[in-house]
Tab-separated table of C-alpha atoms and ligand atoms in Angstrom:
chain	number	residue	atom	x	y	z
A	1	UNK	CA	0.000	0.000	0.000
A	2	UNK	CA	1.276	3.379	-1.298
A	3	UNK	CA	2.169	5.956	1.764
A	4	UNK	CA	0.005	8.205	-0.108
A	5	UNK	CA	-3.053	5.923	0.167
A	6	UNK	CA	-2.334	5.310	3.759
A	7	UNK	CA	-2.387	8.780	4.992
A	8	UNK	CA	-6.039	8.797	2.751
A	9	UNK	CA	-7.039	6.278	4.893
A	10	UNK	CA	-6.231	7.545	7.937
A	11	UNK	CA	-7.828	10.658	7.323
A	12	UNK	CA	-11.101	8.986	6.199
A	13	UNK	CA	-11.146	6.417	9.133
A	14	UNK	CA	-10.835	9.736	11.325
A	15	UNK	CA	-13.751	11.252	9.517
A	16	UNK	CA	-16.491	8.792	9.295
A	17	UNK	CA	-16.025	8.563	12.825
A	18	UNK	CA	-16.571	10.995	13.436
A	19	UNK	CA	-19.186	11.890	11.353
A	20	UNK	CA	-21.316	9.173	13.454
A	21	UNK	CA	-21.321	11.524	16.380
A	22	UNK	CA	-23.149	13.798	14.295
A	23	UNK	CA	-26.048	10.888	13.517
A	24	UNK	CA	-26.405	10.930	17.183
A	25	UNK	CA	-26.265	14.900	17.993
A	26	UNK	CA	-29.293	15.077	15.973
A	27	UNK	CA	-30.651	12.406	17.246
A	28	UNK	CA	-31.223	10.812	13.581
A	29	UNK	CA	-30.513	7.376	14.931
A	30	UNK	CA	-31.598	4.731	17.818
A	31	UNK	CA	-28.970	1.646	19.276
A	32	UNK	CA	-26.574	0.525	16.546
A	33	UNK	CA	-28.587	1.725	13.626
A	34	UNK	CA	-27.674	3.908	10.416
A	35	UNK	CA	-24.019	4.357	8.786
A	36	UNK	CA	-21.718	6.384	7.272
A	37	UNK	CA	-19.532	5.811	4.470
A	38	UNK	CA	-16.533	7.388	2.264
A	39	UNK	CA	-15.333	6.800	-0.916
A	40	UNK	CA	-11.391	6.630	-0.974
A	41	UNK	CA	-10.869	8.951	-3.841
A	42	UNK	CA	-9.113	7.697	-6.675
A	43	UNK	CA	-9.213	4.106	-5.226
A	44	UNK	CA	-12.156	2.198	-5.883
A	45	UNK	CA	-12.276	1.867	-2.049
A	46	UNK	CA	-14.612	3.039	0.702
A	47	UNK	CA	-14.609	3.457	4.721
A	48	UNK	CA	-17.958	2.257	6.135
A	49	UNK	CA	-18.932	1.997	9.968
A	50	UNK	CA	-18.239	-1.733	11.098
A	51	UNK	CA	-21.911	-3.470	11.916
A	52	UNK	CA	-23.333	-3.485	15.169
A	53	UNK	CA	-20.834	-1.688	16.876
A	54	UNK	CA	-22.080	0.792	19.781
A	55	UNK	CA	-21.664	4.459	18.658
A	56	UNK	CA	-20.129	5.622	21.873
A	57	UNK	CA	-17.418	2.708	20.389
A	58	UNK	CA	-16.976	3.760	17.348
A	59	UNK	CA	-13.379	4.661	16.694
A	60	UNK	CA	-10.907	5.693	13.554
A	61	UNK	CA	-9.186	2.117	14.356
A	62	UNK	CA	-12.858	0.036	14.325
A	63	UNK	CA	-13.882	1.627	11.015
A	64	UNK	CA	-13.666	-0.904	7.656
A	65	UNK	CA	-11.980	-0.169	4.251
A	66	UNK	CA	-13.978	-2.283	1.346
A	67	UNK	CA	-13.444	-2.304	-2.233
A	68	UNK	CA	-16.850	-1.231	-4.093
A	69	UNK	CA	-18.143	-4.686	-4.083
A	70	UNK	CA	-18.330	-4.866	-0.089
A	71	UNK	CA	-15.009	-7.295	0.022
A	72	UNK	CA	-13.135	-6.547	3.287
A	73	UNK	CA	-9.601	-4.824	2.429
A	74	UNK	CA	-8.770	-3.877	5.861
A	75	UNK	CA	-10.191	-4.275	9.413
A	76	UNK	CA	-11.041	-6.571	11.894
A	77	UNK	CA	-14.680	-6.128	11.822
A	78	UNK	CA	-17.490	-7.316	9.344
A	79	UNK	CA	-18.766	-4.308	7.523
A	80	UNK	CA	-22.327	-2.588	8.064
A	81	UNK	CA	-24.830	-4.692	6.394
A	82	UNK	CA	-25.960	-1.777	4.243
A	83	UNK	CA	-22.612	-2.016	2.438
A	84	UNK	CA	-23.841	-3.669	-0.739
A	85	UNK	CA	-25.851	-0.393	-0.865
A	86	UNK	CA	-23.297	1.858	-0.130
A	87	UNK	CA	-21.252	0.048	-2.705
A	88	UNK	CA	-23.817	0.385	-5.654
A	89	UNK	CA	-23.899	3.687	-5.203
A	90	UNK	CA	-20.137	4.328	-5.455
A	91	UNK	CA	-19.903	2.338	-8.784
A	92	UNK	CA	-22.872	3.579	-10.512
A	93	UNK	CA	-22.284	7.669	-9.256
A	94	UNK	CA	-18.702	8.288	-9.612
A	95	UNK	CA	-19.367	11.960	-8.494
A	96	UNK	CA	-20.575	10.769	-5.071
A	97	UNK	CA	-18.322	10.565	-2.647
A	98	UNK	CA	-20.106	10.107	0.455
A	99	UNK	CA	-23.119	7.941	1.772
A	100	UNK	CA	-25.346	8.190	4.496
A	101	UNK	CA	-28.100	5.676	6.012
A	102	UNK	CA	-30.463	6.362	8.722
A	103	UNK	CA	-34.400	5.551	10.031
A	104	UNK	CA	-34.637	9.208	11.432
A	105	UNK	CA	-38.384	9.058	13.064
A	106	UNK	CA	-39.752	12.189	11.231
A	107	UNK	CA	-38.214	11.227	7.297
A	108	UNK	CA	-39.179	7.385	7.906
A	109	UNK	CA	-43.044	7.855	8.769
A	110	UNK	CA	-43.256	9.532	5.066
A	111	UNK	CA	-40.905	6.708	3.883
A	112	UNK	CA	-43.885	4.277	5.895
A	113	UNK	CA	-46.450	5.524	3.740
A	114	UNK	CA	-44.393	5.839	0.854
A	115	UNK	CA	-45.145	9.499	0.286
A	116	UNK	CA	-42.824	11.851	-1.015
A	117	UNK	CA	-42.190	15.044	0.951
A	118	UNK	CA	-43.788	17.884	-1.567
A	119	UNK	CA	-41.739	21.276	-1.165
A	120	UNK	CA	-43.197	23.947	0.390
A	121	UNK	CA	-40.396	25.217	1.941
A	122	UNK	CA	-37.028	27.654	1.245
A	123	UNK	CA	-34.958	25.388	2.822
A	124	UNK	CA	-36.359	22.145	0.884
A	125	UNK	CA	-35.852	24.640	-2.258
A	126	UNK	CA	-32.327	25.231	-1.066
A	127	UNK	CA	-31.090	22.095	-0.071
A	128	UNK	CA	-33.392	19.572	-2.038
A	129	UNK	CA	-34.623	21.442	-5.212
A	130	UNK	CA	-38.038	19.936	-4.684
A	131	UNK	CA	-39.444	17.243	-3.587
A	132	UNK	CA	-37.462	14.472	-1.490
A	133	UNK	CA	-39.000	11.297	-3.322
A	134	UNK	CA	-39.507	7.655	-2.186
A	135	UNK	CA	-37.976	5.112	-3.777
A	136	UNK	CA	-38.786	1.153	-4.121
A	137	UNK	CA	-39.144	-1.278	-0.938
A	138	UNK	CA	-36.220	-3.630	-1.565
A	139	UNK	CA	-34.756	-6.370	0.715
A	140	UNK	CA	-31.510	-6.008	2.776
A	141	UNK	CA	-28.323	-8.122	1.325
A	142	UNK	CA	-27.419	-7.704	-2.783
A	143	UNK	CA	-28.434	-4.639	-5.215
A	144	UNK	CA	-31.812	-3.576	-5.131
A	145	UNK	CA	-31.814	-1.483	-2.202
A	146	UNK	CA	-28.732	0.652	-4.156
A	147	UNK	CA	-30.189	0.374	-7.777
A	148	UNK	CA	-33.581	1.590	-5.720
A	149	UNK	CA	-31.692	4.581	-4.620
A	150	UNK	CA	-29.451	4.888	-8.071
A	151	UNK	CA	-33.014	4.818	-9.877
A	152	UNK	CA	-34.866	7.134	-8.049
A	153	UNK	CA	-32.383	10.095	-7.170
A	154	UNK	CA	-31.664	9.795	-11.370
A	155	UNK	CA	-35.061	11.445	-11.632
A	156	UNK	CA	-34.340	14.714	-8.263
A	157	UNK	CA	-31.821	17.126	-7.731
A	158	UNK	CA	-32.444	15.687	-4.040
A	159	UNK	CA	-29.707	14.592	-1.977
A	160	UNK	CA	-31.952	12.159	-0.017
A	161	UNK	CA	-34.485	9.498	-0.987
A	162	UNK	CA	-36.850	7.869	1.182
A	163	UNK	CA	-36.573	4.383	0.654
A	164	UNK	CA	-40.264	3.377	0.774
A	165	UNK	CA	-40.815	0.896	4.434
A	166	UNK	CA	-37.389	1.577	5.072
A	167	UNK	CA	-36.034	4.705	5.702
A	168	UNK	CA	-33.572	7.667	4.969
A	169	UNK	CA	-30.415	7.243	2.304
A	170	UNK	CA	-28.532	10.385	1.517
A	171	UNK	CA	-25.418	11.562	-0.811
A	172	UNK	CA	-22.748	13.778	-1.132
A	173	UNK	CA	-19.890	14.998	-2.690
A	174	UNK	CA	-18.229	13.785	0.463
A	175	UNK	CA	-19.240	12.477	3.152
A	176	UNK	CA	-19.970	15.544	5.586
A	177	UNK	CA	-22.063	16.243	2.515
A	178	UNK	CA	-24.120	13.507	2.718
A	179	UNK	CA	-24.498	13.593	6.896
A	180	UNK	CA	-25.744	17.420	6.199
A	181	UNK	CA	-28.502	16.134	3.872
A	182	UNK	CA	-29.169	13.481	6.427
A	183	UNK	CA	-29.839	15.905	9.181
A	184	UNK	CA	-31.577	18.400	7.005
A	185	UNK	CA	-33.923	15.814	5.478
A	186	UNK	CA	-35.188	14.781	8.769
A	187	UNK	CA	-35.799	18.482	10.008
A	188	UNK	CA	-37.633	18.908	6.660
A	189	UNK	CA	-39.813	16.011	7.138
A	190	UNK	CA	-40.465	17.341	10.676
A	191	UNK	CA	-41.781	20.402	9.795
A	192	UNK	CA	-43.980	19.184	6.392
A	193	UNK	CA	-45.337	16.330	8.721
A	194	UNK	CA	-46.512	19.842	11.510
A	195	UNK	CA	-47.502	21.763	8.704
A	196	UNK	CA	-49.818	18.526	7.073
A	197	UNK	CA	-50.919	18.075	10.364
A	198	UNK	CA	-52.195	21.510	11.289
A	199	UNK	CA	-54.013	21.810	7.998
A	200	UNK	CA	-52.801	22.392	4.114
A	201	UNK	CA	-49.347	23.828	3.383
A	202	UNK	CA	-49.224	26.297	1.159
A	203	UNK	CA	-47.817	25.488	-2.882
A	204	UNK	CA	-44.467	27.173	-4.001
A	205	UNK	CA	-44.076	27.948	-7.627
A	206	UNK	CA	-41.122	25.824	-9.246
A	207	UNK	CA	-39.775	28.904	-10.945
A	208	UNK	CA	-39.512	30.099	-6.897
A	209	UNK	CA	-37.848	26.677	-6.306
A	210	UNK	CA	-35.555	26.978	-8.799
A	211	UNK	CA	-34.066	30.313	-8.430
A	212	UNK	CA	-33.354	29.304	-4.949
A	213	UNK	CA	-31.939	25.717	-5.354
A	214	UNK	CA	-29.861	27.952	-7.988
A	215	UNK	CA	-28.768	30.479	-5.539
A	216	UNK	CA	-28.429	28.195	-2.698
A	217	UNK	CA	-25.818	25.624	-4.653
A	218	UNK	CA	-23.765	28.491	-6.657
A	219	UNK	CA	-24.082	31.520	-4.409
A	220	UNK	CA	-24.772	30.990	-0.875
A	221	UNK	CA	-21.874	30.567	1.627
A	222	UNK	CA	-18.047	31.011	1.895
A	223	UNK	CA	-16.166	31.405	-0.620
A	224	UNK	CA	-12.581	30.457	-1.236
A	225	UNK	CA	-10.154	33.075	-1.177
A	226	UNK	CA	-9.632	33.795	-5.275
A	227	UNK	CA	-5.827	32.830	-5.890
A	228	UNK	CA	-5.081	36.456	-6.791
A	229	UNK	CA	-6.572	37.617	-2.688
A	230	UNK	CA	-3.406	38.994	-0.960
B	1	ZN	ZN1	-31.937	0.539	7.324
């Protein structure tokens, strides 16, 4: 193994767990549930959480590297048993380079009734571009739960997709990406599932929706310094 790749891993073991912590300060997940993952760029590798593992356990050292068919490269551990989904979305969205899984309460009672979240708010607009959409029930174990996710998100500029009996998947271009649509999804599905409750939320015009997915994804935020900034 190349020092270069290595020090990549070491970084991304240190990331994705600590990225869990994050599943847990937002209280997105209950026991041992929901995962994390990173794709090793430029190795067709990822880091995933190891399965079953306490999250007050979880650890740089306890994290697993797979290739992107869920074979064990390094660590002691098995792997989460959502890797064959993490994995299919690695090979089939080069772009993505982060994964998230969770059964937040709020996301997963529209994924129960397999209803898509409409948008009918700024920060759905922002973050989702419309509407977060459900995708297929699929069994635990080989592709469908991944080609269910690969499938749906084809159609959304969402991040997330509600896997329909299931629960919450999200991507990113890394994987702090892809926790941030995690915890945003569920505090969208919070609020529509107040607002549907108290009566009928109001429409938004796509046009609306649009301009401020557009805003939100080129404008909005920090820059970086240009290269010509003293
Ligand atoms: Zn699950």
């Amino acid at each position: 193994m190349s020092a270069e790749l290595e020090q990549q891993l070491r970084r991304l073991r240190e990331s994705v767990a600590r990225l869990h912590g994050e599943l847990t300060r937002y209280r997105l997940v209950a026991w041992t549930a929901g995962n994390v993952s990173a794709r090793v760029p430029g190795h067709d590798l990822m880091v995933i959480k190891p399965s079953g593992v306490d999250y007050d356990d979880l650890a740089p050292e306890n994290m697993v590297v797979c290739d992107l068919d869920g074979v064990v490269v390094e660590g002691d551990l098995s792997p989460s048993s959502d890797t064959a989904a993490h994995a299919y979305v690695y090979r089939a969205l080069p772009e993505v380079g982060g994964v998230v899984h969770t059964h937040s309460t709020y996301a997963t009672a529209w994924a129960a009734r397999g209803e898509p979240i409409p948008c009918h708010l700024t920060a759905q607009a922002d973050e989702f571009g419309g509407e977060i959409p459900v995708g297929p029930f699929a069994l635990i174990g080989g592709d469908d739960i991944g080609k269910g996710i690969v499938e749906t998100l084809a159609g959304h500029r969402s991040p997330a997709v509600l896997m329909r009996n299931h629960g919450v998947f999200t991507i990113g271009r890394d994987a702090r990406a892809a926790v941030k649509a995690a915890v945003m999804c569920e505090d969208i599905a919070r609020t529509a599932h107040l607002a549907r409750a108290l009566g009928a939320p109001l429409p938004m015009a796509a046009a609306d929706v649009d301009a401020l997915h557009d805003r939100y994804q080129n404008v909005y935020g920090q820059r970086p310094p240009s290269p010509a900034s003293p």
